[in-house]
Coordinates of C-alpha atoms in Angstrom, one line a residue:
X30 CA 82.9 77.0 139.6
X31 CA 84.6 80.3 138.6
X32 CA 88.4 80.4 138.1
X33 CA 90.4 81.6 141.1
X34 CA 91.1 85.2 140.4
X35 CA 93.7 85.4 143.1
X36 CA 95.9 82.9 141.2
X37 CA 95.3 84.6 137.9
X38 CA 96.1 88.0 139.2
X39 CA 99.2 87.2 141.3
X40 CA 100.7 84.9 138.6
X41 CA 100.2 87.4 135.9
X42 CA 98.0 85.1 133.8
X43 CA 95.4 87.9 133.1
X44 CA 97.8 89.1 130.4
X45 CA 98.0 87.1 127.2
X46 CA 101.7 87.8 127.0
X47 CA 102.5 86.9 130.6
X48 CA 105.0 84.2 129.7
X49 CA 106.9 86.6 127.4
X50 CA 106.8 89.3 130.1
X51 CA 108.1 86.8 132.7
X52 CA 110.9 85.6 130.4
X53 CA 111.9 89.2 129.7
X54 CA 111.9 89.9 133.5
X55 CA 114.1 86.9 134.1
X56 CA 116.5 88.0 131.4
X57 CA 116.6 91.5 132.9
X58 CA 117.3 90.2 136.4
X59 CA 120.1 87.9 135.2
X60 CA 121.7 90.7 133.3
X61 CA 122.7 92.1 136.7
X62 CA 124.3 88.8 137.7
X63 CA 122.8 85.8 139.5
X64 CA 119.2 86.5 140.6
X65 CA 118.6 87.2 144.2
X66 CA 116.9 84.3 146.0
X67 CA 113.1 84.5 145.7
X68 CA 112.9 86.7 142.6
X69 CA 112.0 83.7 140.4
X70 CA 109.0 81.6 141.1
X71 CA 109.3 77.8 141.2
X72 CA 108.9 77.6 137.5
X73 CA 111.9 79.9 137.0
X74 CA 109.9 83.0 135.9
X75 CA 110.3 86.5 137.2
X76 CA 107.6 89.0 137.9
X77 CA 105.8 90.6 134.9
X78 CA 106.9 94.2 134.6
X79 CA 103.4 95.2 133.6
X80 CA 101.8 93.5 136.6
X81 CA 104.4 94.8 139.0
X82 CA 103.8 98.4 137.8
X83 CA 100.0 97.9 138.0
X84 CA 100.2 96.5 141.6
X85 CA 102.4 99.3 142.7
X86 CA 99.9 101.9 141.5
X87 CA 96.9 100.1 143.1
X88 CA 95.3 101.5 146.2
X89 CA 93.5 99.4 148.8
X90 CA 92.6 101.7 151.7
X91 CA 89.0 102.9 151.7
X92 CA 88.3 106.6 150.8
X93 CA 87.2 108.1 154.1
X94 CA 86.8 111.6 152.7
X95 CA 83.0 111.5 153.2
X96 CA 83.1 110.9 156.9
X97 CA 80.7 113.0 158.8
X98 CA 81.8 115.6 161.4
X99 CA 80.0 113.6 164.1
X100 CA 81.7 110.3 163.2
X101 CA 85.0 112.1 163.1
X102 CA 84.6 113.4 166.6
X103 CA 83.6 110.0 167.9
X104 CA 86.6 108.5 166.3
X105 CA 89.0 111.2 167.7
X106 CA 87.5 110.8 171.2
X107 CA 88.1 107.0 171.0
X108 CA 91.7 107.5 169.7
X109 CA 92.4 109.8 172.6
X110 CA 90.9 107.4 175.2
X111 CA 93.2 104.6 173.9
X112 CA 96.2 106.9 173.8
X113 CA 95.5 107.7 177.5
X114 CA 95.3 104.0 178.2
X115 CA 98.7 103.5 176.6
X116 CA 100.1 106.5 178.5
X117 CA 98.8 104.9 181.7
X118 CA 100.6 101.6 180.9
X119 CA 103.8 103.4 179.8
X120 CA 103.9 105.5 183.0
X121 CA 103.8 102.2 185.0
X122 CA 106.6 100.8 182.9
X123 CA 108.6 104.0 183.1
X124 CA 108.2 104.3 186.9
X125 CA 108.9 100.6 187.8
X126 CA 110.7 98.9 185.0
X127 CA 112.1 101.4 182.5
X128 CA 114.6 99.8 180.2
X129 CA 113.7 96.3 181.3
X130 CA 112.2 93.7 179.0
X131 CA 108.9 93.7 180.8
X132 CA 107.1 95.1 183.8
X133 CA 105.8 92.8 186.5
X134 CA 102.7 94.9 187.1
X135 CA 101.6 93.2 190.3
X136 CA 105.0 93.4 192.0
X137 CA 105.7 96.8 190.3
X138 CA 109.1 95.5 189.3
X139 CA 111.3 94.8 186.2
X140 CA 111.4 91.4 184.5
X141 CA 114.3 90.1 182.3
X142 CA 112.7 87.8 179.7
X143 CA 114.4 88.9 176.4
X144 CA 118.1 89.2 177.4
X145 CA 117.7 92.5 179.2
X146 CA 117.8 94.7 176.1
X147 CA 114.6 96.5 176.9
X148 CA 112.1 94.5 174.8
X149 CA 109.1 96.6 175.8
X150 CA 110.9 99.8 175.1
X151 CA 112.3 98.8 171.7
X152 CA 109.1 97.0 170.7
X153 CA 107.0 100.1 171.5
X154 CA 109.2 102.7 169.7
X155 CA 106.9 103.0 166.7
X156 CA 103.8 103.2 169.0
X157 CA 105.4 106.1 170.8
X158 CA 106.1 107.9 167.5
X159 CA 102.7 107.2 165.9
X160 CA 100.9 108.3 169.1
X161 CA 102.9 111.5 168.9
X162 CA 104.6 110.9 172.3
X163 CA 107.8 112.3 170.9
X164 CA 109.5 113.3 174.2
X165 CA 109.1 109.6 175.3
X166 CA 110.4 108.5 171.9
X167 CA 113.6 110.5 172.0
X168 CA 114.2 109.5 175.6
X169 CA 113.9 105.9 174.5
X170 CA 116.3 106.6 171.6
X171 CA 119.0 107.6 174.0
X172 CA 118.5 104.3 175.8
X173 CA 118.7 102.3 172.6
X174 CA 122.0 104.1 171.6
X175 CA 123.7 102.6 174.7
X176 CA 122.5 99.0 174.3
X177 CA 125.2 96.4 174.3
X178 CA 123.9 93.2 172.6
X179 CA 126.9 91.1 173.7
X180 CA 125.5 91.2 177.3
X181 CA 122.9 88.6 177.3
X182 CA 121.3 89.1 180.7
X183 CA 122.2 85.5 181.6
X184 CA 119.8 84.1 179.1
X185 CA 120.0 82.3 175.8
X186 CA 118.6 84.5 173.0
X187 CA 115.4 83.3 171.3
X188 CA 116.4 84.1 167.7
X189 CA 112.8 84.4 166.2
X190 CA 111.6 86.7 169.0
X191 CA 114.7 88.8 168.8
X192 CA 114.1 89.4 165.1
X193 CA 110.4 90.3 165.3
X194 CA 110.5 92.4 168.5
X195 CA 113.9 94.0 168.5
X196 CA 115.1 94.1 164.9
X197 CA 111.7 94.9 163.5
X198 CA 111.2 97.6 166.1
X199 CA 114.5 99.2 165.4
X200 CA 113.9 99.2 161.6
X201 CA 110.5 100.7 162.0
X202 CA 111.8 103.4 164.3
X203 CA 114.5 104.3 161.8
X204 CA 112.0 104.6 158.9
X205 CA 109.6 106.7 160.9
X206 CA 112.1 109.0 162.4
X207 CA 115.1 108.9 160.0
X208 CA 117.5 108.6 163.0
X209 CA 120.4 106.4 161.9
X210 CA 121.0 105.2 165.4
X211 CA 118.1 102.8 165.0
X212 CA 119.5 101.4 161.8
X213 CA 122.9 101.1 163.3
X214 CA 121.6 99.1 166.2
X215 CA 119.4 96.9 163.9
X216 CA 122.5 96.0 161.9
X217 CA 124.5 95.4 165.1
X218 CA 121.9 93.1 166.6
X219 CA 121.3 91.2 163.4
X220 CA 125.1 90.5 163.1
X221 CA 125.0 89.3 166.7
X222 CA 122.3 86.7 165.9
X223 CA 123.6 85.7 162.4
X224 CA 125.7 82.8 163.9
X225 CA 122.4 81.1 164.5
X226 CA 122.3 80.4 160.7
X227 CA 125.8 78.8 160.8
X228 CA 124.4 75.3 160.4
X229 CA 124.9 72.6 157.8
X230 CA 121.9 73.7 155.7
X231 CA 121.7 77.4 156.9
X232 CA 118.6 76.8 158.9
X233 CA 118.6 78.9 162.1
X234 CA 118.8 77.5 165.6
X235 CA 115.9 78.5 167.9
X236 CA 118.3 79.6 170.6
X237 CA 121.7 81.3 170.6
X238 CA 124.3 82.1 173.1
X239 CA 125.3 85.5 171.9
X240 CA 128.6 85.4 173.8
X241 CA 129.9 82.2 172.3
X242 CA 127.9 82.1 169.1
X243 CA 126.7 78.5 169.9
X244 CA 123.2 77.7 168.8
X245 CA 120.7 75.1 170.2
X246 CA 117.2 74.0 170.0
X247 CA 114.7 75.2 172.6
X248 CA 114.5 71.6 173.8
X249 CA 118.0 70.6 175.0
X250 CA 119.6 67.9 173.0
X251 CA 117.1 68.2 170.1
X252 CA 117.4 69.7 166.6
X253 CA 113.7 70.5 166.3
X254 CA 112.2 73.8 165.4
X255 CA 108.9 74.9 163.8
X256 CA 107.7 76.5 160.6
X257 CA 107.1 80.0 162.0
X258 CA 110.5 80.2 163.6
X259 CA 112.4 79.4 160.5
X260 CA 110.3 81.4 158.1
X261 CA 109.8 84.7 159.9
X262 CA 112.9 86.5 159.0
X263 CA 112.0 87.5 155.5
X264 CA 110.6 91.0 156.0
X265 CA 113.1 92.3 158.4
X266 CA 116.1 90.8 156.6
X267 CA 114.9 91.9 153.2
X268 CA 114.5 95.5 154.4
X269 CA 117.9 95.4 156.2
X270 CA 119.5 94.3 152.9
X271 CA 117.9 97.3 151.2
X272 CA 119.1 99.8 153.8
X273 CA 122.6 98.3 153.9
X274 CA 122.9 97.3 150.3
X275 CA 124.2 94.0 151.6
X276 CA 122.3 91.0 150.3
X277 CA 123.6 88.6 153.0
X278 CA 120.6 89.1 155.3
X279 CA 118.0 88.6 152.5
X280 CA 119.8 85.6 151.2
X281 CA 120.0 84.0 154.7
X282 CA 116.2 84.4 155.1
X283 CA 115.4 83.1 151.6
X284 CA 117.8 80.2 151.8
X285 CA 115.5 78.8 154.5
X286 CA 112.7 78.6 152.0
X287 CA 115.0 77.1 149.3
X288 CA 116.1 74.3 151.6
X289 CA 112.6 73.6 152.8
X290 CA 111.3 73.2 149.3
X291 CA 114.3 71.2 148.2
X292 CA 114.2 68.7 151.0
X293 CA 110.5 68.1 151.1
X294 CA 108.6 67.0 148.0
X295 CA 104.8 66.5 148.1
X296 CA 105.0 63.5 145.8
X297 CA 107.7 61.8 147.8
X298 CA 106.2 58.7 149.5
X299 CA 108.6 59.1 152.5
X300 CA 107.8 62.8 153.0
X301 CA 105.6 64.2 155.7
X302 CA 104.6 66.9 153.3
X303 CA 101.4 65.6 151.6
X304 CA 99.1 68.6 150.8
X305 CA 100.6 71.2 148.4
X306 CA 101.0 74.5 150.1
X307 CA 100.2 73.3 153.6
X308 CA 103.6 72.9 155.2
X309 CA 103.9 70.8 158.4
X310 CA 104.8 72.9 161.5
X311 CA 107.3 70.5 162.9
X312 CA 110.8 70.7 161.4
X313 CA 114.2 69.3 161.9
X314 CA 116.9 71.9 161.2
X315 CA 119.7 69.5 160.5
X316 CA 118.0 67.2 158.0
X317 CA 115.8 70.0 156.7
X318 CA 112.8 67.7 156.7
X319 CA 109.4 68.0 158.2
X320 CA 109.0 65.6 161.2
X321 CA 105.2 65.5 161.4
X322 CA 102.2 65.8 159.1
X323 CA 100.6 68.4 161.3
X324 CA 99.7 71.6 159.4
X325 CA 98.3 74.7 161.1
X326 CA 97.9 78.4 160.4
X327 CA 97.9 79.2 164.2
X328 CA 100.8 79.0 166.6
X329 CA 103.8 77.3 165.1
X330 CA 102.8 78.2 161.5
X331 CA 101.1 81.6 161.5
X332 CA 103.8 84.1 160.6
X333 CA 105.4 81.8 158.0
X334 CA 102.3 82.3 155.8
X335 CA 102.0 85.9 156.8
X336 CA 105.5 86.6 155.6
X337 CA 105.1 84.9 152.3
X338 CA 102.5 87.5 151.4
X339 CA 103.8 90.6 153.1
X340 CA 107.4 90.2 152.0
X341 CA 106.0 90.1 148.4
X342 CA 104.3 93.5 149.1
X343 CA 107.4 94.9 150.7
X344 CA 109.5 94.0 147.7
X345 CA 107.3 96.0 145.4
X346 CA 105.7 92.7 144.2
X347 CA 109.1 91.5 142.9
X348 CA 109.6 88.3 145.0
X349 CA 107.7 86.0 142.8
X350 CA 108.4 82.8 144.7
X351 CA 106.7 84.2 147.8
X352 CA 103.4 84.9 146.1
X353 CA 103.7 81.7 144.1
X354 CA 103.8 79.8 147.4
X355 CA 101.2 81.9 149.1
X356 CA 98.7 81.3 146.2
X357 CA 99.2 77.6 146.5
X358 CA 98.9 77.7 150.3
X359 CA 95.8 79.8 150.5
X360 CA 94.0 77.5 148.0
X361 CA 94.8 74.5 150.1
X362 CA 93.9 76.3 153.2
X363 CA 90.5 77.1 151.8
X364 CA 90.0 73.5 150.7
X365 CA 91.4 71.6 153.7
X366 CA 91.8 73.9 156.7
X367 CA 88.5 75.6 157.3
X368 CA 85.1 74.2 158.1
X369 CA 81.6 75.4 159.0
X370 CA 80.6 74.9 162.6
X371 CA 77.2 73.9 163.9
X372 CA 76.4 77.6 164.6
X373 CA 77.2 78.6 161.0
X374 CA 80.6 80.1 161.5
X375 CA 83.6 79.3 159.3
X376 CA 86.5 78.4 161.6
X377 CA 90.1 77.4 160.7
X378 CA 91.4 74.2 162.3
X379 CA 94.3 71.9 162.8
X380 CA 95.1 69.3 160.0
X381 CA 97.1 66.2 160.6
X382 CA 97.7 64.6 157.3
X383 CA 94.3 65.0 155.8
X384 CA 92.4 64.6 159.1
X385 CA 90.8 67.8 160.4
X386 CA 90.6 68.7 164.1
X387 CA 88.1 71.4 165.1
X388 CA 90.6 73.4 167.3
X389 CA 91.6 77.1 166.8
X390 CA 93.9 79.3 168.9
X391 CA 93.7 83.0 168.9
X392 CA 96.8 83.3 166.7
X393 CA 94.6 82.2 163.7
X394 CA 92.8 85.5 164.0
X395 CA 95.7 87.1 162.0
X396 CA 94.4 85.3 158.9
X397 CA 91.4 87.5 158.0
X398 CA 93.4 90.7 158.0
X399 CA 96.3 89.4 155.9
X400 CA 94.0 87.6 153.5
X401 CA 91.8 90.7 153.1
X402 CA 94.8 92.8 152.3
X403 CA 96.1 90.5 149.6
X404 CA 92.6 89.9 148.2
X405 CA 92.1 93.7 147.8
X406 CA 95.5 94.0 146.1
X407 CA 94.9 91.3 143.5
X408 CA 91.1 91.9 143.1
X409 CA 89.8 88.6 144.4
X410 CA 86.2 88.9 145.7
X411 CA 85.9 85.2 146.6
X412 CA 89.0 85.3 148.9
X413 CA 87.9 88.6 150.4
X414 CA 84.6 87.0 151.3
X415 CA 86.5 84.1 152.9
X416 CA 88.4 86.7 155.0
X417 CA 85.1 88.3 156.1
X418 CA 83.6 84.9 157.1
X419 CA 86.8 84.0 159.1
X420 CA 86.7 87.3 160.8
X421 CA 83.0 86.8 161.8
X422 CA 84.0 83.5 163.4
X423 CA 86.9 85.0 165.2
X424 CA 84.9 87.9 166.6
X425 CA 82.1 85.5 167.8
X426 CA 84.6 84.0 170.2
X427 CA 85.0 87.5 171.8
X428 CA 81.5 88.7 171.4
X429 CA 79.8 85.7 173.1
X430 CA 81.9 86.3 176.3
X431 CA 80.7 88.5 179.2
X432 CA 84.1 90.0 179.3
X433 CA 84.1 90.9 175.6
X434 CA 87.5 89.1 175.4
X435 CA 88.4 85.9 173.6
X436 CA 89.9 82.7 174.9
X437 CA 93.4 81.7 174.0
X438 CA 92.0 78.6 172.3
X439 CA 88.7 77.0 171.6
X440 CA 87.2 73.8 170.2
X441 CA 84.1 73.8 168.1
X442 CA 81.7 71.2 166.6
X443 CA 81.7 70.8 162.9
X444 CA 78.4 70.9 161.0
X445 CA 77.4 67.4 160.2
X446 CA 79.9 65.7 162.5
X447 CA 78.0 64.9 165.7
X448 CA 81.0 62.9 167.0
X449 CA 82.8 66.2 167.7
X450 CA 80.2 66.9 170.3
X451 CA 79.6 63.3 171.6
X452 CA 83.3 62.8 172.4
X453 CA 83.6 66.0 174.4
X454 CA 83.7 66.1 178.2
X455 CA 80.5 67.2 180.0
X456 CA 82.0 70.7 180.8
X457 CA 82.9 71.2 177.1
X458 CA 79.5 70.1 176.0
X459 CA 77.9 72.6 178.3
X460 CA 80.0 75.4 176.9
X461 CA 79.1 74.4 173.3
X462 CA 75.5 74.5 174.3
X463 CA 75.9 78.0 175.8
X464 CA 78.4 79.7 173.4
X465 CA 78.7 77.5 170.3
X466 CA 82.2 76.4 171.2
X467 CA 84.2 75.3 174.3
X468 CA 86.9 77.3 176.0
X469 CA 90.0 75.1 175.9
X470 CA 92.3 77.8 177.3
X471 CA 89.9 80.3 178.8
X472 CA 92.4 83.1 179.5
X473 CA 93.2 86.3 177.6
X474 CA 96.8 87.5 177.6
X475 CA 96.3 91.0 175.9
X476 CA 96.9 89.5 172.5
X477 CA 96.3 91.6 169.3
X478 CA 95.4 89.3 166.5
X479 CA 91.7 89.8 166.3
X480 CA 92.1 93.6 166.8
X481 CA 94.6 93.5 164.0
X482 CA 92.2 91.9 161.6
X483 CA 89.4 94.2 162.6
X484 CA 91.7 97.1 161.9
X485 CA 92.5 95.9 158.5
X486 CA 88.9 95.2 157.6
X487 CA 87.9 98.7 158.8
X488 CA 90.7 100.4 156.8
X489 CA 89.9 98.3 153.7
X490 CA 86.1 98.6 153.7
X491 CA 85.3 101.8 155.7
X492 CA 82.5 99.9 157.6
X493 CA 82.0 101.4 161.0
X494 CA 80.9 97.9 162.3
X495 CA 84.6 96.8 162.5
X496 CA 85.7 99.9 164.4
X497 CA 82.8 99.5 166.8
X498 CA 84.0 95.9 167.4
X499 CA 87.5 97.1 168.2
X500 CA 86.0 99.6 170.7
X501 CA 84.0 96.8 172.3
X502 CA 87.2 94.8 172.8
X503 CA 89.0 97.8 174.3
X504 CA 86.1 98.3 176.8
X505 CA 86.6 94.6 177.7
X506 CA 90.3 95.2 178.3
X507 CA 89.5 98.2 180.4
X508 CA 87.1 96.3 182.6
X509 CA 89.1 93.1 183.0
X510 CA 92.8 93.9 182.5
X511 CA 93.5 97.3 184.0
X512 CA 95.0 97.3 187.4
X513 CA 97.1 99.7 189.4
X514 CA 100.4 100.2 187.5
X515 CA 99.2 98.9 184.1
X516 CA 97.4 96.0 182.4
X517 CA 97.6 92.2 182.9
X518 CA 95.9 89.1 181.5
X519 CA 92.6 87.8 182.7
X520 CA 92.2 84.2 183.7
X521 CA 88.6 83.5 182.5
X522 CA 87.0 85.4 179.7
X523 CA 83.6 83.8 180.6
X524 CA 83.6 86.1 183.7
X525 CA 83.4 89.8 183.5
X526 CA 85.6 90.9 186.4
X527 CA 84.0 94.4 186.6
X528 CA 80.6 92.8 187.1
X529 CA 81.8 90.1 189.5
X530 CA 83.8 92.5 191.6
X531 CA 86.8 90.2 191.7
X532 CA 89.8 90.5 189.5
X533 CA 91.0 87.0 188.5
X534 CA 94.2 88.0 186.7
X535 CA 97.3 86.4 185.0
X536 CA 100.3 88.6 185.8
X537 CA 101.6 88.8 182.3
X538 CA 102.3 92.0 180.3
X539 CA 104.4 91.1 177.3
X540 CA 106.0 93.7 175.0
X541 CA 103.5 92.9 172.2
X542 CA 100.8 94.6 174.2
X543 CA 102.6 97.9 173.8
X544 CA 103.8 97.2 170.3
X545 CA 100.8 95.5 168.7
X546 CA 97.6 95.6 170.7
X547 CA 97.8 99.3 171.5
X548 CA 99.0 100.2 168.0
X549 CA 96.1 98.5 166.3
X550 CA 93.6 99.8 168.8
X551 CA 94.9 103.3 168.3
X552 CA 95.2 103.2 164.5
X553 CA 91.7 102.1 164.1
X554 CA 90.6 105.5 165.4
X555 CA 93.5 107.7 164.5
X556 CA 93.4 109.8 161.3
X557 CA 93.1 107.5 158.4
X558 CA 96.3 108.7 156.7
X559 CA 98.3 107.8 159.8
X560 CA 100.2 104.7 158.6
X561 CA 98.0 104.2 155.5
X562 CA 97.8 100.7 154.1
X563 CA 98.8 102.1 150.7
X564 CA 102.1 103.3 152.1
X565 CA 103.1 100.9 154.8
X566 CA 103.1 97.2 155.5
X567 CA 103.1 95.7 159.0
X568 CA 105.4 93.0 160.2
X569 CA 104.0 90.2 162.4
X570 CA 104.9 92.4 165.4
X571 CA 103.0 95.3 164.0
X572 CA 106.1 97.3 163.1
X573 CA 105.2 99.4 160.0
X574 CA 107.8 99.3 157.2
X575 CA 107.5 101.7 154.3
X576 CA 106.5 100.6 150.8
X577 CA 108.2 103.7 149.3
X578 CA 111.6 102.1 148.9
X579 CA 112.1 101.2 145.3
X580 CA 113.4 97.7 144.5
X581 CA 114.5 96.7 141.0
X582 CA 115.8 93.2 141.8
X583 CA 119.1 94.3 143.2
X584 CA 120.4 95.7 146.5

């Protein structure tokens, strides 16, 4: 078995003098005062200056300079078609719900779901800019300038969602346009939600009353939260500290990680944390301890792992603890959290303790893209191959459907484990026989994760296959989700609505459809230097943040 190059690369062990470099790095950081949280790995070492410099100079995006004129024209035509689709959806939002959080497409009416601050508008700011819809962008800017985040729309604020949709959207709009109104509003809103972190251990409440500053769990009377919701502040808060030269935001996000590691030891017999790097998704924010042994890289855990890797990139490869943890996590993921199905695909699944459950939701489709990006950066062929196999499995869930769209969640049968099949209901067995998996939640809600990973793989490899697959999914959205006034979810991906002549819809059009799904669709076919992977890194809500801001370990 060959040594894991991903660990060697990211930990700096390819250099014989790595320990000396790391000690020098630590001394340099401490010379400025106490090191910022996350700069030192769990062994107390900082990033090697040589490795950091090399990584900053490395490019990962494929060289598309040899693209033929014919291929370029096809790509441009597809980009234009997707832009027209976005404009169609935006026109519906503008006519019936402008400034609202969402549009109820069927009723052609506004919906307040995210405090009434215009979630769709703010979430889509960067999409408007990148698609060169500048008139719409500047009109939206004027709306943003007048927002009052102390008016809560009669709703508690979901802190995690506020960060990824609003704060991330505002930061990206600022970096793309240079207009300081967006930064001002990002700071303003972040300060409004910071009381959520005023807890005994500094772990954020899920919900916040922005008028009173009182936090709560999403489940009344509980103190529960989940891994993703405590760990998905790192990118936005790090960048906010950079722009404001105020470390408070970065420290708040990193303290969550510090507390989690301190309160949960893998060798503690009383701990629910039993596999190094696979962190349980259920968490108590008062004790700081995991409350179950359930680990999962899908819903409830996904963006925690994503932000370990991407915040490291955003920091110019300086946040050593992040990549230290990611390296451990991805090794355990490969060993415990993926398995081959009876039809030869490699699927991720749900792990309770050390017991594997062959279940995958669509959120797991983010994994191939993020893993491929990191693998390219550190030069790990074996983990890039893992990303490719995971992407093939994720795409098969879409490709086998008449609608060309994938279910919200599936179950599959593990190779060599016939009980997975024998214990299924008759309807599930029938679907496994037909598709290779069963549709546990058969609907599609316009989610972006598979498109996101296909976009990454296309930009990293230049293989037209991945772009064609994105186009196939777009055609499925057009056939099954486009209705008068915009786009909605479809209730059963096993039926192609255009072929059946009946639209079986779910009336849901969340802001991520404008912010993520459309952005990844468009960027797959836009000019390749439009948000290059060598210059930008995407948040979990697809908000691009620039890699050009220099970080030397201080704000």
